Coordinates of C-alpha atoms and ligand atoms in Angstrom, one line a residue:
X79 CA 0.0 0.0 0.0
X80 CA 2.7 2.4 1.1
X81 CA 4.8 1.6 -1.9
X82 CA 1.9 2.3 -4.3
X83 CA 1.4 5.7 -2.7
X84 CA 5.1 6.6 -3.2
X85 CA 4.9 5.6 -6.8
X86 CA 1.9 7.8 -7.3
X87 CA 3.7 10.7 -5.6
X88 CA 6.7 10.2 -7.9
X89 CA 4.5 10.1 -11.0
X90 CA 2.7 13.3 -9.8
X91 CA 6.0 15.1 -9.2
X92 CA 7.4 13.9 -12.6
X93 CA 4.2 15.2 -14.2
X94 CA 4.5 18.6 -12.6
X95 CA 8.2 18.8 -13.6
X96 CA 7.3 17.9 -17.2
X97 CA 4.5 20.5 -17.3
X98 CA 6.9 23.1 -15.9
X99 CA 9.5 22.3 -18.5
X100 CA 7.0 22.6 -21.3
X101 CA 5.8 26.0 -20.0
X102 CA 9.4 27.1 -19.7
X103 CA 10.1 26.0 -23.3
X104 CA 7.1 27.9 -24.6
X105 CA 7.9 31.1 -22.8
X106 CA 9.6 33.8 -24.7
X107 CA 13.1 34.2 -23.2
X108 CA 16.0 36.7 -23.3
X109 CA 18.0 36.5 -26.4
X110 CA 14.9 36.1 -28.5
X111 CA 14.1 39.6 -27.3
X112 CA 11.1 41.1 -25.5
X113 CA 7.5 40.4 -26.2
X114 CA 4.1 42.1 -25.6
X115 CA 1.8 39.8 -23.6
X116 CA -1.9 40.7 -24.0
X117 CA -4.3 39.8 -21.3
X118 CA -8.1 40.4 -21.6
X119 CA -10.2 40.1 -18.5
X120 CA -7.4 38.3 -16.7
X121 CA -7.0 35.7 -19.4
X122 CA -4.1 35.3 -21.8
X123 CA -5.1 36.6 -25.2
X124 CA -1.9 36.7 -27.3
X125 CA 1.9 37.2 -27.1
X126 CA 3.7 39.1 -29.8
X127 CA 7.5 39.4 -30.1
X128 CA 8.6 43.0 -30.3
X129 CA 11.2 42.0 -32.9
X130 CA 8.5 41.5 -35.6
X131 CA 6.3 44.3 -36.8
X132 CA 2.7 43.3 -36.4
X133 CA -0.9 44.6 -35.8
X134 CA -3.4 42.9 -33.6
X135 CA -7.0 43.9 -33.1
X136 CA -7.9 43.0 -29.5
X137 CA -11.6 42.4 -29.0
X138 CA -13.1 42.1 -25.6
X139 CA -16.4 40.6 -24.7
X140 CA -18.3 43.9 -24.4
X141 CA -17.5 45.0 -27.9
X142 CA -14.3 46.8 -27.0
X143 CA -11.6 47.1 -29.6
X144 CA -8.0 48.0 -29.1
X145 CA -5.6 48.1 -32.0
X146 CA -2.1 47.0 -30.8
X147 CA 0.7 47.9 -33.2
X148 CA 4.2 46.5 -32.9
X149 CA 6.6 48.6 -34.8
X150 CA 10.3 49.2 -34.5
X151 CA 10.6 47.1 -31.3
X152 CA 7.9 49.0 -29.5
X153 CA 4.3 48.3 -28.7
X154 CA 1.5 50.8 -28.7
X155 CA -2.2 51.0 -28.9
X156 CA -3.0 53.3 -31.8
X157 CA -6.8 53.0 -31.8
X158 CA -9.4 52.2 -29.2
X159 CA -13.1 52.7 -28.9
X160 CA -12.9 53.0 -25.1
X161 CA -14.3 56.2 -23.5
X162 CA -11.1 57.2 -21.7
X163 CA -8.5 56.8 -24.3
X164 CA -5.8 56.3 -21.7
X165 CA -4.4 53.2 -23.5
X166 CA -3.8 55.3 -26.6
X167 CA -2.3 58.2 -24.6
X168 CA 0.1 55.8 -22.9
X169 CA 2.1 55.7 -26.2
X170 CA 4.8 53.3 -27.0
X171 CA 6.3 50.9 -24.5
X172 CA 9.3 48.7 -25.0
X173 CA 11.0 48.1 -21.6
X174 CA 10.4 45.0 -19.5
X175 CA 7.6 45.5 -17.0
X176 CA 6.0 48.5 -18.8
X177 CA 2.2 48.3 -19.2
X178 CA -0.5 49.6 -21.4
X179 CA -3.8 49.3 -19.6
X180 CA -7.3 49.8 -21.0
X181 CA -9.5 49.7 -17.9
X182 CA -12.9 49.9 -19.7
X183 CA -12.0 46.9 -21.9
X184 CA -10.1 45.1 -19.1
X185 CA -7.1 44.8 -21.5
X186 CA -3.6 44.7 -20.2
X187 CA -0.5 44.7 -22.4
X188 CA 2.7 43.9 -20.6
X189 CA 6.2 43.9 -21.9
X190 CA 8.1 40.8 -20.8
X191 CA 11.8 40.3 -21.2
Ligands
ZN1687 ZN1 -8.6 52.2 -23.6

């Protein structure tokens, strides 16, 4: 009985380690450059490397739209139909830890290293 329990524990720990390794492999890391991680309503929406120019229309559940533009290694929201416009006024971000937040749409764009 006790032995079975131990085996189950080992399998569980091995499973957790494998899951952690997979997550680690999938995460953007230094060397590949920074990335803009988009979260909507607390849920992961997209990750875009700053090294590639791109545009992403972020749609939130309540009809909110934010246009995220990656250009020249910087991320910025160029258009939004939110009432405050703070996300657009924030301008371009490119340093690790910098944020663009759109409170009405519950959109958070964070730069990760
Ligand atoms: Zn906004």
